PDB file of N, CA, C and O in Angstrom:
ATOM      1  N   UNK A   1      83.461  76.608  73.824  1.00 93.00           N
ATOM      2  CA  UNK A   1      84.647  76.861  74.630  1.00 93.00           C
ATOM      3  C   UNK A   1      84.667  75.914  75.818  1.00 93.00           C
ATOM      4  O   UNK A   1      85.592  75.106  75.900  1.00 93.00           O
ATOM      5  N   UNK A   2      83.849  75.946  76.614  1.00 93.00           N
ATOM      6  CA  UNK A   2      83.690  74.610  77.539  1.00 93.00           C
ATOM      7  C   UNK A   2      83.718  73.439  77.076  1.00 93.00           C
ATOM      8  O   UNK A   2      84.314  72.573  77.718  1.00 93.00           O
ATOM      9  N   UNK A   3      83.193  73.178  76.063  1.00 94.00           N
ATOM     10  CA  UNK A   3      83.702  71.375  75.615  1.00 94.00           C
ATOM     11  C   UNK A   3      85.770  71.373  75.450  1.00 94.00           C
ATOM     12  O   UNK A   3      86.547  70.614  76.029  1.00 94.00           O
ATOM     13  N   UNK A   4      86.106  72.527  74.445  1.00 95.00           N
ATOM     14  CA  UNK A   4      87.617  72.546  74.444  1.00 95.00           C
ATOM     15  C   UNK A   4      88.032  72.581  76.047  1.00 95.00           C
ATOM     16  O   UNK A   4      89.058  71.944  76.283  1.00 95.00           O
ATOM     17  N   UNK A   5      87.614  73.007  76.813  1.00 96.00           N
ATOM     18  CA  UNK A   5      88.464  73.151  78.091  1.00 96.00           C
ATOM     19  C   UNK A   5      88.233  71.885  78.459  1.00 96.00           C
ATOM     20  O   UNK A   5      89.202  71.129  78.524  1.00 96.00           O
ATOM     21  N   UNK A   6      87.023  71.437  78.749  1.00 93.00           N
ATOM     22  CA  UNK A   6      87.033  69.753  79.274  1.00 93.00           C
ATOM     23  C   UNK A   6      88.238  68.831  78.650  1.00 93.00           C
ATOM     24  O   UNK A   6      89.113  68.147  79.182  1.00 93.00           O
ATOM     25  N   UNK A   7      87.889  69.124  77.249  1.00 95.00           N
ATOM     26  CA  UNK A   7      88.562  68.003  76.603  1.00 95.00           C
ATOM     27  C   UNK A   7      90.222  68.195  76.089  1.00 95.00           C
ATOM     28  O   UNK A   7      90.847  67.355  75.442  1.00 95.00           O
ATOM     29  N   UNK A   8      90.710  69.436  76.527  1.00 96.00           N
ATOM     30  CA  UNK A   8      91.679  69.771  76.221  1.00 96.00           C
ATOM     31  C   UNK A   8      92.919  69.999  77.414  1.00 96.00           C
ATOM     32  O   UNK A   8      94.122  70.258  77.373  1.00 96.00           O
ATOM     33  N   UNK A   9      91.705  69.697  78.698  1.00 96.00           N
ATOM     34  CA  UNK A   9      92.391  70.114  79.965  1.00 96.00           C
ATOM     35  C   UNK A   9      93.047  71.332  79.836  1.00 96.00           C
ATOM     36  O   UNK A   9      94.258  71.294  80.059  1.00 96.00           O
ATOM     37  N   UNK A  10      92.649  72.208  79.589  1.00 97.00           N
ATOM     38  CA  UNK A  10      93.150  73.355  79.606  1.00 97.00           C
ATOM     39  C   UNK A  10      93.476  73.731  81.008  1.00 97.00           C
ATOM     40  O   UNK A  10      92.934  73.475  82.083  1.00 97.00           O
ATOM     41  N   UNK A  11      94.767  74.570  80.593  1.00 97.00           N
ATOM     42  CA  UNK A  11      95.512  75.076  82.089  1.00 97.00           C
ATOM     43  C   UNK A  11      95.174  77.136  82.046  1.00 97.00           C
ATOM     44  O   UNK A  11      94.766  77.763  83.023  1.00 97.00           O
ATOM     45  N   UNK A  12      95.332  77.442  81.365  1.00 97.00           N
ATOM     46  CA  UNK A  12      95.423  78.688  81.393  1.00 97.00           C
ATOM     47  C   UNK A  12      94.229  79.423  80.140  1.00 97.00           C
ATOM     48  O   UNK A  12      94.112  78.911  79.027  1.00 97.00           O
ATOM     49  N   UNK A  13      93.580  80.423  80.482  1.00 96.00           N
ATOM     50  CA  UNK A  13      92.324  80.967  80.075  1.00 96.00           C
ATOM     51  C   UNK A  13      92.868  82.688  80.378  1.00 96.00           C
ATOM     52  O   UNK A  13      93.171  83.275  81.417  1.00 96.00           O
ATOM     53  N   UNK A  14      92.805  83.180  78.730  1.00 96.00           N
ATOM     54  CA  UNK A  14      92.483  84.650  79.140  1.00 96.00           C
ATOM     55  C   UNK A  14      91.095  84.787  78.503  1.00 96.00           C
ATOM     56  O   UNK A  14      90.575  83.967  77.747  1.00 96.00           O
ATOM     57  N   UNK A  15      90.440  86.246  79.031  1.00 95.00           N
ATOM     58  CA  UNK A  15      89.115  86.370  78.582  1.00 95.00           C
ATOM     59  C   UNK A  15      89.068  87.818  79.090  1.00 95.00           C
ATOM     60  O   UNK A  15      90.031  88.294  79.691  1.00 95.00           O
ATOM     61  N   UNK A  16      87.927  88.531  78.844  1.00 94.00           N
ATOM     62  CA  UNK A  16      86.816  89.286  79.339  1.00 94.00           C
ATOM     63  C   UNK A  16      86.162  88.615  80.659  1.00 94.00           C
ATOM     64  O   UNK A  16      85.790  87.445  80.753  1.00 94.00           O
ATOM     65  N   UNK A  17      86.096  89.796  81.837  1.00 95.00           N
ATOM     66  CA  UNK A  17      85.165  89.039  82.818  1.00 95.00           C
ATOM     67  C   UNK A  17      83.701  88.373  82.163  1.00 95.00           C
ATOM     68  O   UNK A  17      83.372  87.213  82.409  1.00 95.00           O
ATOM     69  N   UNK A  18      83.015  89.145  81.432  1.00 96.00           N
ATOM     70  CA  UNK A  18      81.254  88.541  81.176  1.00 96.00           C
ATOM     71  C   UNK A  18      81.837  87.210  80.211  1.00 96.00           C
ATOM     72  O   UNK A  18      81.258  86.175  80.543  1.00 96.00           O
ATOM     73  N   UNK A  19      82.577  87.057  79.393  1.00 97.00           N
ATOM     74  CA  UNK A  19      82.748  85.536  79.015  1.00 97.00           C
ATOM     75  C   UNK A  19      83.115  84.209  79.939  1.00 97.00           C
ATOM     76  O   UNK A  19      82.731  83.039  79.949  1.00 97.00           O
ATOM     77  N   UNK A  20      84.172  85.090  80.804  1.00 97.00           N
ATOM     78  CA  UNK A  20      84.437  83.906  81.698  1.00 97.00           C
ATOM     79  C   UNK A  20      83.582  83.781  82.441  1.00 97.00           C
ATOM     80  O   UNK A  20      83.643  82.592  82.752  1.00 97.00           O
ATOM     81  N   UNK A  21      82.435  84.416  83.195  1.00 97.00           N
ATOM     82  CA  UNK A  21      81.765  84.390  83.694  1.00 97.00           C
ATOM     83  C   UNK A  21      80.573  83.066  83.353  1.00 97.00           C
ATOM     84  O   UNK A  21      80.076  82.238  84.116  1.00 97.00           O
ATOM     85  N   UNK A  22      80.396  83.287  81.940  1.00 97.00           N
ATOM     86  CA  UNK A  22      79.247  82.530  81.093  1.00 97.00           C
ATOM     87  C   UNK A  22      80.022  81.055  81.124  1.00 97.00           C
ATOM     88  O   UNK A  22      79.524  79.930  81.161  1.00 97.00           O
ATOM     89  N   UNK A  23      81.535  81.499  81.093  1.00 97.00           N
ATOM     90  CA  UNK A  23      81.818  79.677  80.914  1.00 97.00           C
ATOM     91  C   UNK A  23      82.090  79.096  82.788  1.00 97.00           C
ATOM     92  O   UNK A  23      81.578  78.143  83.376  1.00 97.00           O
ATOM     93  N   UNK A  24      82.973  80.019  83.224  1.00 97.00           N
ATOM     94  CA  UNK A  24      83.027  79.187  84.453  1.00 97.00           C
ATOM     95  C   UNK A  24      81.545  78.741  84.981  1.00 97.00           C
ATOM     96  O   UNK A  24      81.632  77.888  85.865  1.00 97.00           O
ATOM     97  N   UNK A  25      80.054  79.156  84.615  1.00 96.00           N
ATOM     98  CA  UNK A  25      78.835  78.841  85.250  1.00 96.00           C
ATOM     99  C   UNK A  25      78.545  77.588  84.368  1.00 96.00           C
ATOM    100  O   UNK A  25      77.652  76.789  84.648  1.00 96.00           O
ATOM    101  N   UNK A  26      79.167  77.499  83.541  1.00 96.00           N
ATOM    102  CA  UNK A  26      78.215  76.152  83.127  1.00 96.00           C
ATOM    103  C   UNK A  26      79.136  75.196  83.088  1.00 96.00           C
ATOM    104  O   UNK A  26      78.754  74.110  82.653  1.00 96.00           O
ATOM    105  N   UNK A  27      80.672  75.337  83.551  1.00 96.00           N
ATOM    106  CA  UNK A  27      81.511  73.504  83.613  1.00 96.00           C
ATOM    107  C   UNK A  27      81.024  73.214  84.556  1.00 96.00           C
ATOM    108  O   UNK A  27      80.151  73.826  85.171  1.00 96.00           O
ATOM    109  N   UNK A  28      81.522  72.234  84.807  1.00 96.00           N
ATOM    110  CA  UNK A  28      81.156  71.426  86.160  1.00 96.00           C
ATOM    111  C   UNK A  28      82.431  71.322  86.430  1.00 96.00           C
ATOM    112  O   UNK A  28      83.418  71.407  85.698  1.00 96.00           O
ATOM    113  N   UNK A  29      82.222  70.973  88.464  1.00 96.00           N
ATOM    114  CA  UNK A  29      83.491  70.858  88.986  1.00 96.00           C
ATOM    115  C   UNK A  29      84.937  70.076  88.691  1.00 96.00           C
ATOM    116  O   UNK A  29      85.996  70.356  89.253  1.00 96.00           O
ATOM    117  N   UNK A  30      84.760  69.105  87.753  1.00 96.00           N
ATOM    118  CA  UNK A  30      85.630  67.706  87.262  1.00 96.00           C
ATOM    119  C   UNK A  30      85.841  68.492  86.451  1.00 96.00           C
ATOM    120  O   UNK A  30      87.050  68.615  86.648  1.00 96.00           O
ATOM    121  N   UNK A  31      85.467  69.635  85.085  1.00 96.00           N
ATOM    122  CA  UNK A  31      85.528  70.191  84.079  1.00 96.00           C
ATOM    123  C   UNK A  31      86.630  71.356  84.395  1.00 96.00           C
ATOM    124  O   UNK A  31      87.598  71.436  83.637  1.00 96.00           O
ATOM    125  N   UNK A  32      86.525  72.148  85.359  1.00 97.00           N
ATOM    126  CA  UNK A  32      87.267  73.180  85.562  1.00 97.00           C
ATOM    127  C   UNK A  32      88.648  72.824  86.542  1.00 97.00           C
ATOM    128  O   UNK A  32      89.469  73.710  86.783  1.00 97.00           O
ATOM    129  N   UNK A  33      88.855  70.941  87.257  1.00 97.00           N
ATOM    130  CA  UNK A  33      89.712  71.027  87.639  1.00 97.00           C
ATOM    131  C   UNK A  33      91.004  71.292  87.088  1.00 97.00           C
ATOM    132  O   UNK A  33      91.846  71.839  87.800  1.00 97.00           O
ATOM    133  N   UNK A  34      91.290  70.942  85.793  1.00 97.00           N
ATOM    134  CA  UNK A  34      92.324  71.713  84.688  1.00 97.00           C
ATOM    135  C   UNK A  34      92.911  73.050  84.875  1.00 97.00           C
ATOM    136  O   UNK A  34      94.108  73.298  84.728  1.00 97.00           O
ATOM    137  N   UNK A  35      91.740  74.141  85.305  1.00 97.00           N
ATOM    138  CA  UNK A  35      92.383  75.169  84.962  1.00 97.00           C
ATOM    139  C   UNK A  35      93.211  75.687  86.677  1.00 97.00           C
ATOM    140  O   UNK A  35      92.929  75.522  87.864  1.00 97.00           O
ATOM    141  N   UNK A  36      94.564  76.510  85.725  1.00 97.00           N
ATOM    142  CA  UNK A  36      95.685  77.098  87.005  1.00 97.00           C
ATOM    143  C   UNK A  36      95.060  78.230  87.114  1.00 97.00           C
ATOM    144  O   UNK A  36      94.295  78.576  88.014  1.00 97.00           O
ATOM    145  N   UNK A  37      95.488  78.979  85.914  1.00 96.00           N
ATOM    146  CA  UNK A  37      95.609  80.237  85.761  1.00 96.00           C
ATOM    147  C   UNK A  37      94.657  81.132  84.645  1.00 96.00           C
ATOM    148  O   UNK A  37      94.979  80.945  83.472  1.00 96.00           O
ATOM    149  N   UNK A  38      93.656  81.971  84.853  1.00 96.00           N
ATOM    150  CA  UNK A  38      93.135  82.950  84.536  1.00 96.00           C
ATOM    151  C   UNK A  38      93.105  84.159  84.321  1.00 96.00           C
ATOM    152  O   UNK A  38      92.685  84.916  85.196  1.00 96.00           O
ATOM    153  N   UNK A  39      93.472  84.555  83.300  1.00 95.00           N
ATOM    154  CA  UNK A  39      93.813  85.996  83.312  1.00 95.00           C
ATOM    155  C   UNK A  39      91.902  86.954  82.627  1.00 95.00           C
ATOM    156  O   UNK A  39      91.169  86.580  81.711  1.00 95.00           O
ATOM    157  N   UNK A  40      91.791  87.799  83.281  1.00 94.00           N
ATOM    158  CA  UNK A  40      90.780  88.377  83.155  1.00 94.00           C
ATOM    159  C   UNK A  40      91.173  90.593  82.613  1.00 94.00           C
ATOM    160  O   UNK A  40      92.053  91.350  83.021  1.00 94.00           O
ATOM    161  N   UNK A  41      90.556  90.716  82.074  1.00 91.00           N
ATOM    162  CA  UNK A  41      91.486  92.450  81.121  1.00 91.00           C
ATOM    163  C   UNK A  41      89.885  92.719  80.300  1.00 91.00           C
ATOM    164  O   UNK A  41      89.064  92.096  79.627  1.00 91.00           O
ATOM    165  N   UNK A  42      90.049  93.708  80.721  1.00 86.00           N
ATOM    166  CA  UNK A  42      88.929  95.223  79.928  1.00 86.00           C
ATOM    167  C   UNK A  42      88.238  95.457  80.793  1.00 86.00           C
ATOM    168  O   UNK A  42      87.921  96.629  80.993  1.00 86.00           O
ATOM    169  N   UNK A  43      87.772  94.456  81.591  1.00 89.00           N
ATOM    170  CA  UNK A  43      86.572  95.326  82.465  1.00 89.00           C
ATOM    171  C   UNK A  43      86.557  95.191  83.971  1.00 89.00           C
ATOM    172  O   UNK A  43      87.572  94.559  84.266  1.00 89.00           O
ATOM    173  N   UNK A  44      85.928  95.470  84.966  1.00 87.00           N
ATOM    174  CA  UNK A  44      85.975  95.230  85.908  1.00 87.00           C
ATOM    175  C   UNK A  44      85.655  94.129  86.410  1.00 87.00           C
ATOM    176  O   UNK A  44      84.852  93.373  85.863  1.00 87.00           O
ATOM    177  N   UNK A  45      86.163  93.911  87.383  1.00 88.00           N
ATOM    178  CA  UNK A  45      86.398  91.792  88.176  1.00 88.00           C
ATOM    179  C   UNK A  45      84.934  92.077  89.331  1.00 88.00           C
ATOM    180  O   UNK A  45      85.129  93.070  90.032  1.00 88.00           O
ATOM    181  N   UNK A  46      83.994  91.590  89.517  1.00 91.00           N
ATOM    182  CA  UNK A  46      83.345  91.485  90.730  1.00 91.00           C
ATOM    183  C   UNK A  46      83.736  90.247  91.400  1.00 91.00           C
ATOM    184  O   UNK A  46      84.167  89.202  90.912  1.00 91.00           O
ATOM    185  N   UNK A  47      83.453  90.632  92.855  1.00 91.00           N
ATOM    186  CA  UNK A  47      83.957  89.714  93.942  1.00 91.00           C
ATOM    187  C   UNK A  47      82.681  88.668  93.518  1.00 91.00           C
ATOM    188  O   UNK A  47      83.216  87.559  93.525  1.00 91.00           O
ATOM    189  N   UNK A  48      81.384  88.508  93.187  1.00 95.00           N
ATOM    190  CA  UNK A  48      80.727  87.341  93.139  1.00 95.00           C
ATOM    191  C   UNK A  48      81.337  86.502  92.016  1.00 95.00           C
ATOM    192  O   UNK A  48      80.960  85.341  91.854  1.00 95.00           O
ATOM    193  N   UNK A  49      81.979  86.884  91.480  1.00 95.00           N
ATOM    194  CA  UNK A  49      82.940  86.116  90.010  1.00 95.00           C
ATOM    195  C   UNK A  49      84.114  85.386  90.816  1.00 95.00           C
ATOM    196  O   UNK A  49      84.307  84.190  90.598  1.00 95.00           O
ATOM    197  N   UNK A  50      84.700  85.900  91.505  1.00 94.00           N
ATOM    198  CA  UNK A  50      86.247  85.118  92.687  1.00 94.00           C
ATOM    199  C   UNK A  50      84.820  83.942  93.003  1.00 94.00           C
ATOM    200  O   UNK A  50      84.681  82.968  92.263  1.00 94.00           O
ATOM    201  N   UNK A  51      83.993  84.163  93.997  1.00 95.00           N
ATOM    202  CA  UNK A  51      83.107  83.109  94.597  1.00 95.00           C
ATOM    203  C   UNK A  51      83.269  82.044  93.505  1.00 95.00           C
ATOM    204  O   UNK A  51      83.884  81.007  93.259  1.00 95.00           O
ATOM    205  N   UNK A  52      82.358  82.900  92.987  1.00 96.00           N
ATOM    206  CA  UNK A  52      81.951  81.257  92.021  1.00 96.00           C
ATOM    207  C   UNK A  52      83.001  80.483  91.403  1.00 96.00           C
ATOM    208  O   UNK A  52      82.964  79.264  91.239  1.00 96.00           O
ATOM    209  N   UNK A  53      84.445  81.673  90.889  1.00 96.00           N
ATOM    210  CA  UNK A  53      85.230  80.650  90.489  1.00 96.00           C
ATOM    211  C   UNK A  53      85.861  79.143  91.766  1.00 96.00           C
ATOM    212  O   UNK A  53      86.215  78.031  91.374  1.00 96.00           O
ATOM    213  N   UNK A  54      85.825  79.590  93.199  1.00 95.00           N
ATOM    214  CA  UNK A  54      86.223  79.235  94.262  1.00 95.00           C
ATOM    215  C   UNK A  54      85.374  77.894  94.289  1.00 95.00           C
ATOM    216  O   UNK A  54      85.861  76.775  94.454  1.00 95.00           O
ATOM    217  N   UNK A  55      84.374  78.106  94.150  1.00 96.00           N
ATOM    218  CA  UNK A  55      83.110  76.956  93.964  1.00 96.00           C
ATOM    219  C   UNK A  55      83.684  75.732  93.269  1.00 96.00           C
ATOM    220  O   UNK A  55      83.909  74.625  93.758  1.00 96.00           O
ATOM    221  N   UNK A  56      83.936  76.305  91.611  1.00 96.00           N
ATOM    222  CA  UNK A  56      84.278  74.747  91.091  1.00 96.00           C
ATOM    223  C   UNK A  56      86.129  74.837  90.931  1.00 96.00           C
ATOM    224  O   UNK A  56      86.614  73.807  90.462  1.00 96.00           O
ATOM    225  N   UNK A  57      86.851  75.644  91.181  1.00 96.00           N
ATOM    226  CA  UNK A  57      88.051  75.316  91.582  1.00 96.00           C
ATOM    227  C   UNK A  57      89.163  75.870  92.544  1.00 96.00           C
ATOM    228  O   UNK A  57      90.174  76.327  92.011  1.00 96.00           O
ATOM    229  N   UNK A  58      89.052  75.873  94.149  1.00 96.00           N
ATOM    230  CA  UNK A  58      89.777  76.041  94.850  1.00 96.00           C
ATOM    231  C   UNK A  58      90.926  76.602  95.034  1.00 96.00           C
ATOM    232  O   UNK A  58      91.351  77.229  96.004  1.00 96.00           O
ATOM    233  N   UNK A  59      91.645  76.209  93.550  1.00 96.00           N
ATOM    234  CA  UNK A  59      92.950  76.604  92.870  1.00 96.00           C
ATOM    235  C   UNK A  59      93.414  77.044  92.183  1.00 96.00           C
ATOM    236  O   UNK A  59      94.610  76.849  91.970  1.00 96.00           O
ATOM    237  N   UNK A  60      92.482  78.068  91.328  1.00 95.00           N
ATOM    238  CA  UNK A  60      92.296  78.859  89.999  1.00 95.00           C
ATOM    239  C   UNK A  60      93.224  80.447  90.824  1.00 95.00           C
ATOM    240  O   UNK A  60      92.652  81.199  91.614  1.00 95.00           O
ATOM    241  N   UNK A  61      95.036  80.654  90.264  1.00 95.00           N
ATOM    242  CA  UNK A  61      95.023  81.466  90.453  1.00 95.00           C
ATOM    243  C   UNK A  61      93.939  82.753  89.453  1.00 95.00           C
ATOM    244  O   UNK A  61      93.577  82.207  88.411  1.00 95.00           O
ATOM    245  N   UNK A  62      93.305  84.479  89.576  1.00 94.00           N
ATOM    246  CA  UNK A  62      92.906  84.999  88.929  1.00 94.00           C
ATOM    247  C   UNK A  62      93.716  85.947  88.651  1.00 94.00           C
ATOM    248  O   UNK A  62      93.599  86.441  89.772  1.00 94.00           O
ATOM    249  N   UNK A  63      94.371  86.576  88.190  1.00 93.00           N
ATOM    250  CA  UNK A  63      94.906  87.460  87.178  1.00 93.00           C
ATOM    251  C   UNK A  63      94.510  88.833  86.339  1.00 93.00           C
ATOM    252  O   UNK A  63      94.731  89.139  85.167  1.00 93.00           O
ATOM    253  N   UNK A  64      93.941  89.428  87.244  1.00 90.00           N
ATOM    254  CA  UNK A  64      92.991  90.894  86.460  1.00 90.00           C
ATOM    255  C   UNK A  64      93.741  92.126  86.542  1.00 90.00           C
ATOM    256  O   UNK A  64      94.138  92.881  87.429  1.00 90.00           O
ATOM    257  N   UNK A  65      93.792  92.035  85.094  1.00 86.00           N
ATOM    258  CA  UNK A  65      94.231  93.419  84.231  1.00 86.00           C
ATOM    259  C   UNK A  65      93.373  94.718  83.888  1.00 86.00           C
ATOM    260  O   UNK A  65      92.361  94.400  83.263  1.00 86.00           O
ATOM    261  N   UNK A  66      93.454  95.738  84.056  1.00 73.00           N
ATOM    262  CA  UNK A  66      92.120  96.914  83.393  1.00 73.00           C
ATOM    263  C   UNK A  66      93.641  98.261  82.898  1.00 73.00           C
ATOM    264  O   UNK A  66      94.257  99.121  83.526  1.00 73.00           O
ATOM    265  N   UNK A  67      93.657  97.879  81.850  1.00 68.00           N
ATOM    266  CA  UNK A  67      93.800  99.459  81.579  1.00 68.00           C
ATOM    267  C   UNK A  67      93.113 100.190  80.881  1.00 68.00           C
ATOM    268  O   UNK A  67      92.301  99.761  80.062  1.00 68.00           O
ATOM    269  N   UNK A  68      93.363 101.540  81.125  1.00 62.00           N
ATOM    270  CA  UNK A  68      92.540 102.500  80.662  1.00 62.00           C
ATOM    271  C   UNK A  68      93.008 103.608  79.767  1.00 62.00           C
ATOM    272  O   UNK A  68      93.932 104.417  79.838  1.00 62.00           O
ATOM    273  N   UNK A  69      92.253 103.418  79.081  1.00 58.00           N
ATOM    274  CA  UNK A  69      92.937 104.104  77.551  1.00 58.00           C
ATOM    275  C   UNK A  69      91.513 105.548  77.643  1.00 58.00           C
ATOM    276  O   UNK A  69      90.380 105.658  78.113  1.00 58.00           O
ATOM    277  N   UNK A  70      92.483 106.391  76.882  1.00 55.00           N
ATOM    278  CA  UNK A  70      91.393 107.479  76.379  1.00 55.00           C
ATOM    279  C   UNK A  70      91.888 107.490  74.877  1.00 55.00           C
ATOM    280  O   UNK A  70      92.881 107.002  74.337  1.00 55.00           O
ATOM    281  N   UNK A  71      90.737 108.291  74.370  1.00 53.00           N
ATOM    282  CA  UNK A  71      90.590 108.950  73.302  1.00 53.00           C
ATOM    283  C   UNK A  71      91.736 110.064  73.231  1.00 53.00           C
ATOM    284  O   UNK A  71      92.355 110.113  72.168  1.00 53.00           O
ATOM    285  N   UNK A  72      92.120 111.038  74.325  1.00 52.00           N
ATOM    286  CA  UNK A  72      92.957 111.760  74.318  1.00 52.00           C
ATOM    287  C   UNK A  72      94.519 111.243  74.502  1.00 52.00           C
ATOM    288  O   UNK A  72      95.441 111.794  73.901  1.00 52.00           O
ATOM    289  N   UNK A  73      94.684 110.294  75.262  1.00 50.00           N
ATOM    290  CA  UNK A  73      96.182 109.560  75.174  1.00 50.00           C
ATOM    291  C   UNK A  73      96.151 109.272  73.860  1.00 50.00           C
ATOM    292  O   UNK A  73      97.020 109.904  73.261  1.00 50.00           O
ATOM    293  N   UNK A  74      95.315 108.371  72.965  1.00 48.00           N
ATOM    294  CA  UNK A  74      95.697 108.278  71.630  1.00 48.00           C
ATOM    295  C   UNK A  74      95.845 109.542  70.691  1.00 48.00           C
ATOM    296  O   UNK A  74      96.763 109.525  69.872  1.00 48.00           O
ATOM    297  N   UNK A  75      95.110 110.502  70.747  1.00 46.00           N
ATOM    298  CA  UNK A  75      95.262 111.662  70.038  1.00 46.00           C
ATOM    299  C   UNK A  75      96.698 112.258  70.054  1.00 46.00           C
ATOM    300  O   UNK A  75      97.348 112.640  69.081  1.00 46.00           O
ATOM    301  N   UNK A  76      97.060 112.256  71.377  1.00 44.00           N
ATOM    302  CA  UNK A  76      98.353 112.583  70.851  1.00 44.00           C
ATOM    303  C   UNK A  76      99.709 112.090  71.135  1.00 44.00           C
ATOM    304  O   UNK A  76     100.739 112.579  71.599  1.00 44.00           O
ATOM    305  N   UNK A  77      99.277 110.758  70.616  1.00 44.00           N
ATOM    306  CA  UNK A  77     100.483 109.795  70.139  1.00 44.00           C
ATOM    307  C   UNK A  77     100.023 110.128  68.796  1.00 44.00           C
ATOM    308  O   UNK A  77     100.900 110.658  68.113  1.00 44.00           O
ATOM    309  N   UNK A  78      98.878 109.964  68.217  1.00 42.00           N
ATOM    310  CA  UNK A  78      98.451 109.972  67.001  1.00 42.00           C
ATOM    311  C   UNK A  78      99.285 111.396  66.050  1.00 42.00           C
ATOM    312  O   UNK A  78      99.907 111.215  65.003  1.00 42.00           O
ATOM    313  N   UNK A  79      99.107 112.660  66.675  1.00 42.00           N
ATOM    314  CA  UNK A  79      99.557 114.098  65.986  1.00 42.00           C
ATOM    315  C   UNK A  79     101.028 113.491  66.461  1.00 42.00           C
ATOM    316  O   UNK A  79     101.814 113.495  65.513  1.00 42.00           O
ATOM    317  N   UNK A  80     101.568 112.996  67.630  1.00 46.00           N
ATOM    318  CA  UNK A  80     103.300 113.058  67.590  1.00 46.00           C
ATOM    319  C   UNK A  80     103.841 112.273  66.284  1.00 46.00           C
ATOM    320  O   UNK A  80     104.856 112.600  65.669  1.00 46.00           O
ATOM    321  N   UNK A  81     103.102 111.316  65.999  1.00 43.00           N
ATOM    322  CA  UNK A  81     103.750 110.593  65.252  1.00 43.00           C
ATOM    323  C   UNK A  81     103.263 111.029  63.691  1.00 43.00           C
ATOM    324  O   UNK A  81     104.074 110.647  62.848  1.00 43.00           O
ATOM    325  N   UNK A  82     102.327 111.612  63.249  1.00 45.00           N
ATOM    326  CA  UNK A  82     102.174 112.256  62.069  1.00 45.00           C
ATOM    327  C   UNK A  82     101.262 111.356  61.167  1.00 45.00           C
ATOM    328  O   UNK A  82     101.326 111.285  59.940  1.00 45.00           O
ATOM    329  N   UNK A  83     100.475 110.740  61.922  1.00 44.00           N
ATOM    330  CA  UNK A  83     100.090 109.704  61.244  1.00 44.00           C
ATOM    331  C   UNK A  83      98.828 109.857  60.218  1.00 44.00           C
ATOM    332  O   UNK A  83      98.444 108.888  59.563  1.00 44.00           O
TER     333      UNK A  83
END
Protein backbone atom coordinates (compact mmCIF):
# COMPACT_ATOMS: atom_id res chain seq x y z
CA UNK A 1 0.00 0.00 0.00
CA UNK A 2 2.80 2.51 0.56
CA UNK A 3 4.65 1.84 -2.65
CA UNK A 4 0.89 2.54 -4.50
CA UNK A 5 0.60 5.78 -2.55
CA UNK A 6 4.18 6.96 -3.45
CA UNK A 7 3.80 6.03 -6.85
CA UNK A 8 0.33 6.81 -7.47
CA UNK A 9 0.34 10.14 -5.57
CA UNK A 10 -2.50 9.34 -3.99
CA UNK A 11 -4.84 12.09 -2.71
CA UNK A 12 -7.41 10.48 -0.63
CA UNK A 13 -7.10 7.21 1.77
CA UNK A 14 -9.94 5.51 3.64
CA UNK A 15 -8.90 2.88 6.20
CA UNK A 16 -9.17 1.53 9.74
CA UNK A 17 -7.17 3.60 12.30
CA UNK A 18 -4.43 0.42 13.08
CA UNK A 19 -3.82 0.23 9.14
CA UNK A 20 -3.33 3.73 8.64
CA UNK A 21 -1.42 3.88 11.41
CA UNK A 22 1.11 0.99 10.04
CA UNK A 23 1.26 2.93 6.73
CA UNK A 24 1.46 6.57 7.70
CA UNK A 25 4.76 5.19 10.04
CA UNK A 26 6.64 3.88 7.41
CA UNK A 27 6.27 6.68 4.22
CA UNK A 28 8.46 9.15 4.40
CA UNK A 29 7.79 12.80 4.35
CA UNK A 30 8.14 13.34 0.22
CA UNK A 31 5.87 10.00 0.21
CA UNK A 32 2.88 11.27 2.12
CA UNK A 33 3.09 14.80 0.56
CA UNK A 34 0.21 13.52 -1.92
CA UNK A 35 -2.16 12.83 0.51
CA UNK A 36 -5.39 15.64 1.22
CA UNK A 37 -7.75 13.72 2.68
CA UNK A 38 -8.15 10.72 5.09
CA UNK A 39 -10.97 9.22 6.12
CA UNK A 40 -10.54 6.90 9.17
CA UNK A 41 -14.25 4.48 10.43
CA UNK A 42 -14.63 1.45 12.94
CA UNK A 43 -12.56 2.30 15.59
CA UNK A 44 -11.40 4.84 17.69
CA UNK A 45 -8.87 7.85 16.41
CA UNK A 46 -6.03 8.48 19.15
CA UNK A 47 -4.60 11.90 19.39
CA UNK A 48 -0.87 10.26 19.02
CA UNK A 49 -2.18 9.16 15.38
CA UNK A 50 -3.26 13.30 14.47
CA UNK A 51 0.69 13.82 15.77
CA UNK A 52 2.27 11.64 13.73
CA UNK A 53 0.11 12.21 10.82
CA UNK A 54 1.14 16.19 11.41
CA UNK A 55 4.82 15.00 11.31
CA UNK A 56 4.97 13.85 7.69
CA UNK A 57 2.05 16.00 6.41
CA UNK A 58 1.00 19.35 7.78
CA UNK A 59 -1.99 19.18 5.46
CA UNK A 60 -3.66 15.88 5.74
CA UNK A 61 -7.27 16.92 6.34
CA UNK A 62 -8.54 13.63 8.95
CA UNK A 63 -11.98 12.53 8.63
CA UNK A 64 -13.17 10.03 11.51
CA UNK A 65 -16.22 8.14 11.36
CA UNK A 66 -17.33 5.43 14.31
CA UNK A 67 -20.62 4.09 14.17
CA UNK A 68 -22.03 1.87 16.35
CA UNK A 69 -24.03 -0.91 15.53
CA UNK A 70 -25.52 -3.58 17.94
CA UNK A 71 -26.59 -6.91 17.67
CA UNK A 72 -29.97 -5.65 18.89
CA UNK A 73 -30.52 -2.71 16.23
CA UNK A 74 -30.00 -5.50 13.71
CA UNK A 75 -32.35 -7.95 15.33
CA UNK A 76 -34.98 -5.98 14.80
CA UNK A 77 -34.67 -4.72 11.47
CA UNK A 78 -34.00 -8.36 10.92
CA UNK A 79 -37.82 -9.76 12.56
CA UNK A 80 -39.39 -6.27 10.82
CA UNK A 81 -38.45 -7.28 7.68
CA UNK A 82 -39.14 -11.13 7.88
CA UNK A 83 -36.09 -12.16 6.79
Amino acid sequence: IKAIIAKNQVTHFISVPALYRAIIGELAREEAASLKIITLAGDRLSPDLLEITRKKNRNIEISHELVIATADLYQDEKSEFDL
